[in-house]
Short mmCIF file of N, CA and C in Angstrom, two decimals:
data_model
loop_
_atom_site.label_atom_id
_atom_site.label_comp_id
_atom_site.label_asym_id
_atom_site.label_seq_id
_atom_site.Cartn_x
_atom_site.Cartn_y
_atom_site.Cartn_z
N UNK A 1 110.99 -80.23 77.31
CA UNK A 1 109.73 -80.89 77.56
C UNK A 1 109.44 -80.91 79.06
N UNK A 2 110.33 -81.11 79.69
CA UNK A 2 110.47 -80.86 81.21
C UNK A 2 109.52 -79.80 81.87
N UNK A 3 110.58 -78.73 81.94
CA UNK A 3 109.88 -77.20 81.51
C UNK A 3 108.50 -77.53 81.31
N UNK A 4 108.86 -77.68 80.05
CA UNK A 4 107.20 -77.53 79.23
C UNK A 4 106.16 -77.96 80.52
N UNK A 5 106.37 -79.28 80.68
CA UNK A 5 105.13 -79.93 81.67
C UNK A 5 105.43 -79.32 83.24
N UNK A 6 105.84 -78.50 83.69
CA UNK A 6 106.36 -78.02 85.05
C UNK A 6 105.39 -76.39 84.59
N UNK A 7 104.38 -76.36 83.50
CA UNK A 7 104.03 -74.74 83.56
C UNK A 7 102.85 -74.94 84.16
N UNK A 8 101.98 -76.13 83.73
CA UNK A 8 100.49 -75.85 84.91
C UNK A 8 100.56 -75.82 86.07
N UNK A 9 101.86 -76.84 86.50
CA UNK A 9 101.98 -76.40 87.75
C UNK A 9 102.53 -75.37 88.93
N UNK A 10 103.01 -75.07 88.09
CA UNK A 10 103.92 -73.78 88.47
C UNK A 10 102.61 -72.39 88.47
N UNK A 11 102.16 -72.89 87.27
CA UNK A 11 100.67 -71.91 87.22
C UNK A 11 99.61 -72.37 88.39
N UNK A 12 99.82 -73.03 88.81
CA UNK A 12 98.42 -73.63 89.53
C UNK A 12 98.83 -72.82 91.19
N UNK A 13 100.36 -72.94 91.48
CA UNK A 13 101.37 -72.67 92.15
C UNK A 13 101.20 -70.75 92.46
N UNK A 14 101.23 -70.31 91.48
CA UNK A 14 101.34 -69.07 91.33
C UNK A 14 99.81 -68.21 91.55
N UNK A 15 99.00 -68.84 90.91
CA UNK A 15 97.68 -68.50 91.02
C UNK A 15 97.13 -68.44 92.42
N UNK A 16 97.35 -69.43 93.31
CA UNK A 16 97.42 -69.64 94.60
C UNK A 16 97.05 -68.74 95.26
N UNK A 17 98.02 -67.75 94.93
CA UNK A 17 98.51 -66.33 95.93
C UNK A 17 97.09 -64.96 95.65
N UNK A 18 96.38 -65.72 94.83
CA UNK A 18 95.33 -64.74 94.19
C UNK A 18 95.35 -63.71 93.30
N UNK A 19 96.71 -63.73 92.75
CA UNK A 19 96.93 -63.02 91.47
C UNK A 19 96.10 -63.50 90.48
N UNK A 20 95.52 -62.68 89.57
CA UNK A 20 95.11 -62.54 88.34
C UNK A 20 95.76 -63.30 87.36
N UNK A 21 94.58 -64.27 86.57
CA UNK A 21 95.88 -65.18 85.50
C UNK A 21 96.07 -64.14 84.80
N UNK A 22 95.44 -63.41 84.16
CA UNK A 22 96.07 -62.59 83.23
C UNK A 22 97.20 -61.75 83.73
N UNK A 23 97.08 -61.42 84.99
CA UNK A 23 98.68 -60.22 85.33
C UNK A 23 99.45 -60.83 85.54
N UNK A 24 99.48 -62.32 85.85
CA UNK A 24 101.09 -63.24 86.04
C UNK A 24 100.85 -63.89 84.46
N UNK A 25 100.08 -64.03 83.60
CA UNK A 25 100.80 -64.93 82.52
C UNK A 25 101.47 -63.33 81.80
N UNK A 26 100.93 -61.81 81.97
CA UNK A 26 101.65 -60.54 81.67
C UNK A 26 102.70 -60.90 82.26
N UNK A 27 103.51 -61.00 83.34
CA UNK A 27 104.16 -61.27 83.85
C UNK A 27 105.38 -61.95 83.02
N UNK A 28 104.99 -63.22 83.15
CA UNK A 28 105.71 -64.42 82.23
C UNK A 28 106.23 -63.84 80.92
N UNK A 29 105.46 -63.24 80.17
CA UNK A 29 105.06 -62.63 78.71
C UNK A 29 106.23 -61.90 78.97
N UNK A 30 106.26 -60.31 80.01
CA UNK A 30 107.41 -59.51 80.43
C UNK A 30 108.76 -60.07 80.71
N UNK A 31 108.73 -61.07 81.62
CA UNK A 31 110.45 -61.55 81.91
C UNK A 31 110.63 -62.03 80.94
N UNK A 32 110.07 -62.87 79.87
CA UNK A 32 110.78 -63.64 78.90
C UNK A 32 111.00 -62.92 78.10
N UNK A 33 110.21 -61.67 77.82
CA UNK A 33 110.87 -60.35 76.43
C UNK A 33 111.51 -59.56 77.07
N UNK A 34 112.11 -59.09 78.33
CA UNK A 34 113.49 -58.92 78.84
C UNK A 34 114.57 -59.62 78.41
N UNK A 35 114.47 -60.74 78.79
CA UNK A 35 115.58 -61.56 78.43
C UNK A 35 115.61 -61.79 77.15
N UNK A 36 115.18 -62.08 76.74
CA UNK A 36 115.11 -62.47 74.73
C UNK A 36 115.70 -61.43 74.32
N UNK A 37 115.07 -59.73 74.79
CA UNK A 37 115.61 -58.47 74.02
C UNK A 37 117.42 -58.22 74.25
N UNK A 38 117.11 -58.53 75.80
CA UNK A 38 118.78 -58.71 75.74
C UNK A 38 119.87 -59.25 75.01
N UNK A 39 119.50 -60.89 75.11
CA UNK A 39 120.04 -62.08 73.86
C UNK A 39 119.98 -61.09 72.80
N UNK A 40 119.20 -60.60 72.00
CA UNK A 40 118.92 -60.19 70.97
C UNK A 40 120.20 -59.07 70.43
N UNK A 41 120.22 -57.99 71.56
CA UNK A 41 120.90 -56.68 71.85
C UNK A 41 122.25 -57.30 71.77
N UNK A 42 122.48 -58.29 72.57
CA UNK A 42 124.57 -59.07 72.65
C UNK A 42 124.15 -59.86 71.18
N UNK A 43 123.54 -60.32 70.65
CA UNK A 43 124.07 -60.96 69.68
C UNK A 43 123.81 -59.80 68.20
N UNK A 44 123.33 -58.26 68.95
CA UNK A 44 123.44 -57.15 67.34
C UNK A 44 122.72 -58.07 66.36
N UNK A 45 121.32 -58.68 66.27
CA UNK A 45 120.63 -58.97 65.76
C UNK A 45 119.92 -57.17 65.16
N UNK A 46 119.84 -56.99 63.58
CA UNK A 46 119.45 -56.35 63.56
C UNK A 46 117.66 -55.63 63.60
N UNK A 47 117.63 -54.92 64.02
CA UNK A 47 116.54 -54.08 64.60
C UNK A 47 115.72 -53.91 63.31
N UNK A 48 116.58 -52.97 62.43
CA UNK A 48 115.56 -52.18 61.35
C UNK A 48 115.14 -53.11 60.45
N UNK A 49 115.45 -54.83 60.33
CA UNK A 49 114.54 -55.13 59.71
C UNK A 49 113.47 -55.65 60.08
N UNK A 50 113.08 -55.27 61.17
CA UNK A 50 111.39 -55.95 62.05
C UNK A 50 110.83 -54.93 61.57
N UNK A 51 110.98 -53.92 61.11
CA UNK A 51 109.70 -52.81 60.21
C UNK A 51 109.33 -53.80 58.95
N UNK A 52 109.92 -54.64 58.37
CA UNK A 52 109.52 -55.25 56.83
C UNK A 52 108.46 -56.49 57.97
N UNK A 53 108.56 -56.71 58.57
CA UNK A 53 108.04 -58.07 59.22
C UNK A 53 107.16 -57.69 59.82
N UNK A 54 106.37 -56.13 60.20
CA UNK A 54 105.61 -55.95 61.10
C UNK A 54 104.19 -56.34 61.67
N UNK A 55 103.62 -57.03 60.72
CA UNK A 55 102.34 -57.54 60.65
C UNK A 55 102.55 -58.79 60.70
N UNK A 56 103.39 -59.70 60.53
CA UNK A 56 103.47 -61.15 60.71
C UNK A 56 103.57 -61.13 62.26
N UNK A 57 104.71 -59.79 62.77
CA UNK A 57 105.13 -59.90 63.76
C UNK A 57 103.67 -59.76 64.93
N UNK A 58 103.00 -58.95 64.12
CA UNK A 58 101.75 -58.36 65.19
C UNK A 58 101.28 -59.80 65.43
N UNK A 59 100.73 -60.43 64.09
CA UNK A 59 100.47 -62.10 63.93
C UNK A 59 100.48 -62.52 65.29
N UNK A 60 101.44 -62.92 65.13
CA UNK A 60 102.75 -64.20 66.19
C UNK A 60 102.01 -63.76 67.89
N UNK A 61 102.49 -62.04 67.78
CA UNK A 61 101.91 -61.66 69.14
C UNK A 61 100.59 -61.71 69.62
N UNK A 62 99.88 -61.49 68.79
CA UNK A 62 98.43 -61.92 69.22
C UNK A 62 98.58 -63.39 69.42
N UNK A 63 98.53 -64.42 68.85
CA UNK A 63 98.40 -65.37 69.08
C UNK A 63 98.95 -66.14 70.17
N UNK A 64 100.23 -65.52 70.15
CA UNK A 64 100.96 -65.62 71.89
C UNK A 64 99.64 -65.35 72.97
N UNK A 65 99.50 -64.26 72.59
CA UNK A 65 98.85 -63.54 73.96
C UNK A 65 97.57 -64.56 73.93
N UNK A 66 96.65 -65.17 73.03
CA UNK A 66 95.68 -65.93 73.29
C UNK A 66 96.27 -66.89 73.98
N UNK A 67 97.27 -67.63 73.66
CA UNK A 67 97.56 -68.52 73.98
C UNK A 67 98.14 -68.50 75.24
N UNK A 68 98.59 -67.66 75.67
CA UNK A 68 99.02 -67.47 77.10
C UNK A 68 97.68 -66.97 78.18
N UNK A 69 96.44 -66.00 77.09
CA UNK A 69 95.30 -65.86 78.01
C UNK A 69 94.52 -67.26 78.61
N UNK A 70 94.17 -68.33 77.27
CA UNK A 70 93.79 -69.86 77.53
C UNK A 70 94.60 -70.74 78.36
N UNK A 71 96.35 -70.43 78.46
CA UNK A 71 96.74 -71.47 79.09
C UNK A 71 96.32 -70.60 80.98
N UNK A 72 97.24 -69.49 81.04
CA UNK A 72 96.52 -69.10 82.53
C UNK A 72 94.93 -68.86 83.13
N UNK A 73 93.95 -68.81 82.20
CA UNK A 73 93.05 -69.02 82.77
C UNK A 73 92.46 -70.20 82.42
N UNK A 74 92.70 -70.85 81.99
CA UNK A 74 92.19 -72.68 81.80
C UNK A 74 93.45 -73.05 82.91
N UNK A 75 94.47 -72.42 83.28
CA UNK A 75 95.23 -73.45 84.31
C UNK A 75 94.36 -72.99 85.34
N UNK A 76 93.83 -71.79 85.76
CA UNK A 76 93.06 -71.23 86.86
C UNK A 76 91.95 -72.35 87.12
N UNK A 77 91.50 -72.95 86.49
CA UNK A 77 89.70 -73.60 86.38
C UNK A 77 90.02 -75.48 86.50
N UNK A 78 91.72 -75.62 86.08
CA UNK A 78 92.17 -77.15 85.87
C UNK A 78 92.75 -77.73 86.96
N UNK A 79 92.90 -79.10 87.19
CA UNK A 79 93.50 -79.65 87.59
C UNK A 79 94.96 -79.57 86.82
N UNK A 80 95.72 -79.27 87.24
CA UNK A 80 97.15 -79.11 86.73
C UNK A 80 97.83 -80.44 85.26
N UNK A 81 97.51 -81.45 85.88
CA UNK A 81 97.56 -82.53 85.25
C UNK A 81 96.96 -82.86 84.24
N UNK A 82 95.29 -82.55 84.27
CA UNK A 82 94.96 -82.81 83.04
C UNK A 82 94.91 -81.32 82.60
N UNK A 83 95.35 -79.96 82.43
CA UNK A 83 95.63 -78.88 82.28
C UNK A 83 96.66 -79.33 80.84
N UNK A 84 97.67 -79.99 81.58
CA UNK A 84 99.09 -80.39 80.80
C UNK A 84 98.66 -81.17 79.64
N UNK A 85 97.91 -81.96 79.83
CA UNK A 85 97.58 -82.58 79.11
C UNK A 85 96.96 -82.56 77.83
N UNK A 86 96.17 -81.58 78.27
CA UNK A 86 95.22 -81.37 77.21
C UNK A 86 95.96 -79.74 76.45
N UNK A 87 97.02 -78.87 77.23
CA UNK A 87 97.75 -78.48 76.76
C UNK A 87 98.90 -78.47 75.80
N UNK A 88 99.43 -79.94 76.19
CA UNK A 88 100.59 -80.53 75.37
C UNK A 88 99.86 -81.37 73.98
N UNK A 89 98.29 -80.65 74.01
CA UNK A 89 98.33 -81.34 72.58
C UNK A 89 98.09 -80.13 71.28
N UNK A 90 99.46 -79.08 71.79
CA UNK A 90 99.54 -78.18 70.71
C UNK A 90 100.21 -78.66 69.38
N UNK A 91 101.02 -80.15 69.57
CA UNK A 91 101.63 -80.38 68.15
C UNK A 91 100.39 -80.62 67.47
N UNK A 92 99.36 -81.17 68.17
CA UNK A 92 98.07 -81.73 67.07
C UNK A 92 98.29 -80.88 66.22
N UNK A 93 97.29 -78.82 66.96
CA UNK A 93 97.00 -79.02 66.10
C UNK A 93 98.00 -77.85 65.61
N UNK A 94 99.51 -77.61 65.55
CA UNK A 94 100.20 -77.09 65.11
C UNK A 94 100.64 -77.56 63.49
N UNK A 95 100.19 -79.29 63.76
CA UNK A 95 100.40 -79.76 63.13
C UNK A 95 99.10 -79.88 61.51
N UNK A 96 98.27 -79.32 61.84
CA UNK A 96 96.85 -79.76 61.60
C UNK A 96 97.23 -77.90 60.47
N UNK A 97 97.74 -77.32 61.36
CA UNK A 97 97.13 -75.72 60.82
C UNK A 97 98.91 -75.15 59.87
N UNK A 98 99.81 -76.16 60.29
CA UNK A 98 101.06 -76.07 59.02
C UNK A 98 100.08 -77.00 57.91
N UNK A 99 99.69 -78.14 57.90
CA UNK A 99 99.03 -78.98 56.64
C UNK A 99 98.11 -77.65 55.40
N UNK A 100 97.42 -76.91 56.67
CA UNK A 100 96.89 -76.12 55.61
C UNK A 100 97.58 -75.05 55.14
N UNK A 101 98.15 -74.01 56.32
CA UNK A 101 98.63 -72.45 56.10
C UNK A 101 100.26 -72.73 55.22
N UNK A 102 100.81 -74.14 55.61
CA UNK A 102 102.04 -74.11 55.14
C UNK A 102 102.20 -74.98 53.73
N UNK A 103 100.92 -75.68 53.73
CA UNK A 103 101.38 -76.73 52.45
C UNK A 103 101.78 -78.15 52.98
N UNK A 104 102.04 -78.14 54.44
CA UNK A 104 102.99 -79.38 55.27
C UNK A 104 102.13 -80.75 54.69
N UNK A 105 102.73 -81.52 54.14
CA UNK A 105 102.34 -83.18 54.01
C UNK A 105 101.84 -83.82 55.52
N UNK A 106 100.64 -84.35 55.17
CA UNK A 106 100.62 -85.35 55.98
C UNK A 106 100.23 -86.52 55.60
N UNK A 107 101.08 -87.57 55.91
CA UNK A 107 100.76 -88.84 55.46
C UNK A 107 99.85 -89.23 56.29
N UNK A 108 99.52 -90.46 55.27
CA UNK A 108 98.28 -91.36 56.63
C UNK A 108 98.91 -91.43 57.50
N UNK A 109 99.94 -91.91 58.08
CA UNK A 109 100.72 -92.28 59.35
C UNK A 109 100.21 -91.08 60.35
N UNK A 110 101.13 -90.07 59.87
CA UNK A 110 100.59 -88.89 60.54
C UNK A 110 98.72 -88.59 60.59
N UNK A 111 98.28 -88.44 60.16
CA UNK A 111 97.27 -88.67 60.11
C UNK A 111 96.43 -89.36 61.19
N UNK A 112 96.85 -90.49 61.01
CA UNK A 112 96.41 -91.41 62.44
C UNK A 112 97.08 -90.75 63.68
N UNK A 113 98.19 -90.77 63.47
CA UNK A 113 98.75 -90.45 64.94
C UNK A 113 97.95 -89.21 65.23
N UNK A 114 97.84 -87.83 64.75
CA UNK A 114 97.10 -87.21 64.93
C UNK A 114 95.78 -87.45 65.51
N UNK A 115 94.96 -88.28 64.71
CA UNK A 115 93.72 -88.93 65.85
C UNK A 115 93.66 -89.09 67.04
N UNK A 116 95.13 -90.40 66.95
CA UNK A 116 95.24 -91.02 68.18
C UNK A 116 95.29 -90.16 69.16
N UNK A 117 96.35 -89.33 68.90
CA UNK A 117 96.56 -88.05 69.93
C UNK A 117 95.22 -87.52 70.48
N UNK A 118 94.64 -87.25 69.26
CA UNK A 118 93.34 -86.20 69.70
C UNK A 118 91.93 -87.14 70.51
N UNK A 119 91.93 -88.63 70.14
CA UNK A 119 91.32 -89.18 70.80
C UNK A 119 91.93 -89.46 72.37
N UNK A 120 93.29 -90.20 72.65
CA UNK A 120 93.85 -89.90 74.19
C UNK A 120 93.52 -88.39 74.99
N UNK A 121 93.64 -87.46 74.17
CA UNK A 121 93.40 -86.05 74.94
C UNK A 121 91.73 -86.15 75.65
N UNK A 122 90.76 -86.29 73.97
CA UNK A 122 89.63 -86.77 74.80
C UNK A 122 88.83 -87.76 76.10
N UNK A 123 89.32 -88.54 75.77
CA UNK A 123 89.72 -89.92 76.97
C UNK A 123 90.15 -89.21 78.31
N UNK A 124 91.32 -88.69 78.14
CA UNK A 124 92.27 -88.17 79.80
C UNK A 124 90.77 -86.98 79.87
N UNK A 125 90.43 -86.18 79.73
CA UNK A 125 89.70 -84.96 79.54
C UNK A 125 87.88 -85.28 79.92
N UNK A 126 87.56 -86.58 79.86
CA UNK A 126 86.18 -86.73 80.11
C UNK A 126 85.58 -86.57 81.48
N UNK A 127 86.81 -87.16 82.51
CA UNK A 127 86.32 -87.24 83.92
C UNK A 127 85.57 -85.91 84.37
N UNK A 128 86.51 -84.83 83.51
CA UNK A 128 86.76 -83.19 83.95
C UNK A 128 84.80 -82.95 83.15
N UNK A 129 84.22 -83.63 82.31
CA UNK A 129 83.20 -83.12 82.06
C UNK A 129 81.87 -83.85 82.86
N UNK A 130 82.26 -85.00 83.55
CA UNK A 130 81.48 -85.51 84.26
C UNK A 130 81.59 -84.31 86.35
N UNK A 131 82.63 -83.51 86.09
CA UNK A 131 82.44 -82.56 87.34
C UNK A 131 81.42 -81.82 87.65
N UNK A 132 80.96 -81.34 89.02
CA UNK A 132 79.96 -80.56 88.98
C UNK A 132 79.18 -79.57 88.79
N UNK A 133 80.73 -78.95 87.97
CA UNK A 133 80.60 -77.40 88.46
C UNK A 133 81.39 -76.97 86.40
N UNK A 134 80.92 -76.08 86.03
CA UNK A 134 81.10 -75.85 85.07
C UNK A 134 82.59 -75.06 84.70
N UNK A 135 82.93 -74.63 85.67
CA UNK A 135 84.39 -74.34 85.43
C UNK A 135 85.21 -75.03 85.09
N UNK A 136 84.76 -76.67 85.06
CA UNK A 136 86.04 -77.58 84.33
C UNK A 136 85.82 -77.69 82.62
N UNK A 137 84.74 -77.65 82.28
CA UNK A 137 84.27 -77.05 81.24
C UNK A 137 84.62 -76.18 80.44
N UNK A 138 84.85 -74.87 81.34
CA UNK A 138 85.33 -73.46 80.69
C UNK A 138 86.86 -73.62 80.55
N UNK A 139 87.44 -74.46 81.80
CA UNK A 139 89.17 -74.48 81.71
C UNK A 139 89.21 -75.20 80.29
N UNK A 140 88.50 -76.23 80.28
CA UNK A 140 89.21 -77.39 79.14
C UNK A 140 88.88 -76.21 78.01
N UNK A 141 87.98 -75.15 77.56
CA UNK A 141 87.33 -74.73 76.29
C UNK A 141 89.09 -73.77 76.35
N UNK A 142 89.45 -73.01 77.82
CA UNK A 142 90.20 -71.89 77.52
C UNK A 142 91.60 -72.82 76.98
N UNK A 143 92.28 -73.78 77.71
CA UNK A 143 93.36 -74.79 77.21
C UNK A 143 93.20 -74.99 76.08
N UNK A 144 92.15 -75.26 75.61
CA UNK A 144 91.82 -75.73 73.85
C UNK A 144 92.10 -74.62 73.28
N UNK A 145 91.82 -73.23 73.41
CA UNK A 145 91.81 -71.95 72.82
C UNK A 145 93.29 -71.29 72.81
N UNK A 146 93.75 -71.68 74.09
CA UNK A 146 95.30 -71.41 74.40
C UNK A 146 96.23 -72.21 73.22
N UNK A 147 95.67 -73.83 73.44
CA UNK A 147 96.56 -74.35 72.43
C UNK A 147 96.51 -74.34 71.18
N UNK A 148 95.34 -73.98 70.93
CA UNK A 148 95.01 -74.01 69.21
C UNK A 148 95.56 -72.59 69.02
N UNK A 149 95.79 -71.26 69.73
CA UNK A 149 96.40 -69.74 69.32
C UNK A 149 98.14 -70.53 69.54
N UNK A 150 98.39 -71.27 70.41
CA UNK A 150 99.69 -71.21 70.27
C UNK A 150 100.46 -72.32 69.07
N UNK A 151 99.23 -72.98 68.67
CA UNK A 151 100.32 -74.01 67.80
C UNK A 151 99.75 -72.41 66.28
N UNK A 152 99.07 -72.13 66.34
CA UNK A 152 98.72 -70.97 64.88
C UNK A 152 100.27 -69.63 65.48
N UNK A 153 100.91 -69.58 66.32
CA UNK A 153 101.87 -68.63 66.78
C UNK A 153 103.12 -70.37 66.22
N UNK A 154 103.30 -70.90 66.18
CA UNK A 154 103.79 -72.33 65.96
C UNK A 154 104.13 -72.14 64.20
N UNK A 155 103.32 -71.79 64.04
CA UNK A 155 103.03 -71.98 62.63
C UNK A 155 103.60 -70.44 61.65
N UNK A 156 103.30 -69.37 62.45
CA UNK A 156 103.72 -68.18 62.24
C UNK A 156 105.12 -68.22 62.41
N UNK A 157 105.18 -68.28 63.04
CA UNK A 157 107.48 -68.61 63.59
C UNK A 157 107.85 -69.16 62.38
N UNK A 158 107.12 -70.56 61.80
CA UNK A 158 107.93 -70.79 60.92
C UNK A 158 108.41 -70.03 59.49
N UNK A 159 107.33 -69.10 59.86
CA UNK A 159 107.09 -68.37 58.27
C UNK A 159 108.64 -67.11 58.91
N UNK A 160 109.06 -66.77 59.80
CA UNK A 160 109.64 -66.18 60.42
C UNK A 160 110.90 -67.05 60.33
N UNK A 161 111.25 -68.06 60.61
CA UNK A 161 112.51 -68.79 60.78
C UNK A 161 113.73 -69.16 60.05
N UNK A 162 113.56 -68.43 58.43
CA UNK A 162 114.75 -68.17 58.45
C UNK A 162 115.01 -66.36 58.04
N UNK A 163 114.69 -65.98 58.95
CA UNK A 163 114.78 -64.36 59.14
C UNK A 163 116.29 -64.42 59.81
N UNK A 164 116.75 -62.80 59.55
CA UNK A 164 118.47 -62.95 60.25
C UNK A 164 118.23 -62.24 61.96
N UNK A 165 116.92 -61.96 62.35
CA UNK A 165 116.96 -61.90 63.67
C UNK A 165 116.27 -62.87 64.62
N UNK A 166 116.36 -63.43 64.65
CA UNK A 166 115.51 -64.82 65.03
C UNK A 166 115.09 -64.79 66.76
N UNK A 167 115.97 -64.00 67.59
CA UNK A 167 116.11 -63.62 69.01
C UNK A 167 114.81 -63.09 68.68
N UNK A 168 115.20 -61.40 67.94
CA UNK A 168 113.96 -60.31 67.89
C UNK A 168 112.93 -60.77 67.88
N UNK A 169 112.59 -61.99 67.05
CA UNK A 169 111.42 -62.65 66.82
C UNK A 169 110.74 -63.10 67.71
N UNK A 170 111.47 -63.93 68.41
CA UNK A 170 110.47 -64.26 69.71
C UNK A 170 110.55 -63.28 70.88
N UNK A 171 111.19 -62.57 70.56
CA UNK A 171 111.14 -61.33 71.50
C UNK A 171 109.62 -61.10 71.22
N UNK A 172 109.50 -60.11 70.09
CA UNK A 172 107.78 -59.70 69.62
C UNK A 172 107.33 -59.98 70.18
N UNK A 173 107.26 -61.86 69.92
CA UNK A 173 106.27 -62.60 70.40
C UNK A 173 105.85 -62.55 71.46
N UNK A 174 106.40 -61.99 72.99
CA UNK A 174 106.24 -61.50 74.16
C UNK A 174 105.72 -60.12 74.27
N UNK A 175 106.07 -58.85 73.48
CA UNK A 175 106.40 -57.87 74.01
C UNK A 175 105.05 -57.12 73.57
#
């Protein structure tokens, strides 16, 4: 979770330098399916069965890649903070899009909390629409787009999770 909340800023950080969100969140996308393929390679996870998986796998990757296009260019347009914020509310709707694609229960409990969540996001997120300039606008639409492709890549994994290469898998999901 740490991590997790250390990426807008690190993005906000990186962007700085005038790189392209899209060629550093490519970037990100690249070192992490280096390393994953490696993990993958020492632990002889096998290969030939990602041909039976290939279209879930395509799945997963698109939705990565939205989700990595919305989080670096909505971190480009955000304040870092409320970036995170309105980023970290991928359990919503990860949670929202297993209820349907997976069958997942949700009780009232959940249910509410879900609100609650989605009403606090709105709340932290209003100042950014009272700004002057419409780019806080476009960040919050691309963060929303980022997080809603990554909790639907959220949701895809699981259909993936008990596969016997599980490395390979999120490898894809980068590569």
């Amino acid at each position: 979770t740490f991590l997790w909340a250390l990426c807008f800023p690190l993005i906000k950080l990186g962007l700085a330098s005038g790189t392209s969100p899209i060629f550093f969140g490519a970037l990100r996308a690249l070192i992490a399916a280096i390393g994953l393929f490696a993990l993958a390679r020492y632990r002889e996870e096998p290969v030939s069965r990602v041909k039976e998986h290939w279209f879930l796998l395509l799945m997963i990757g698109i939705a990565v890649f939205f989700g990595f296009a919305g989080m670096f260019l909505g971190g480009s347009k955000l304040n870092p903070g409320l970036a995170a914020v309105i980023g970290n509310s991928n359990p919503i709707m990860a949670s929202i899009l297993a209820s349907i694609f997976l069958s997942e229960s949700l009780t009232t409990s959940k249910v509410f909390g879900l609100i609650m969540g989605f009403i606090g996001v709105i709340f932290i997120s209003v100042p950014a629409f009272s700004d002057k300039t419409i780019s806080s606008i476009y960040g919050i639409g691309f963060v929303l787009l980022g997080t809603l492709s990554a909790g639907a890549g959220s949701v895809l994994l699981k259909k993936m999770s008990l596969s016997d290469f599980p490395i390979l898998t999120l490898f894809f999901q980068f590569a």
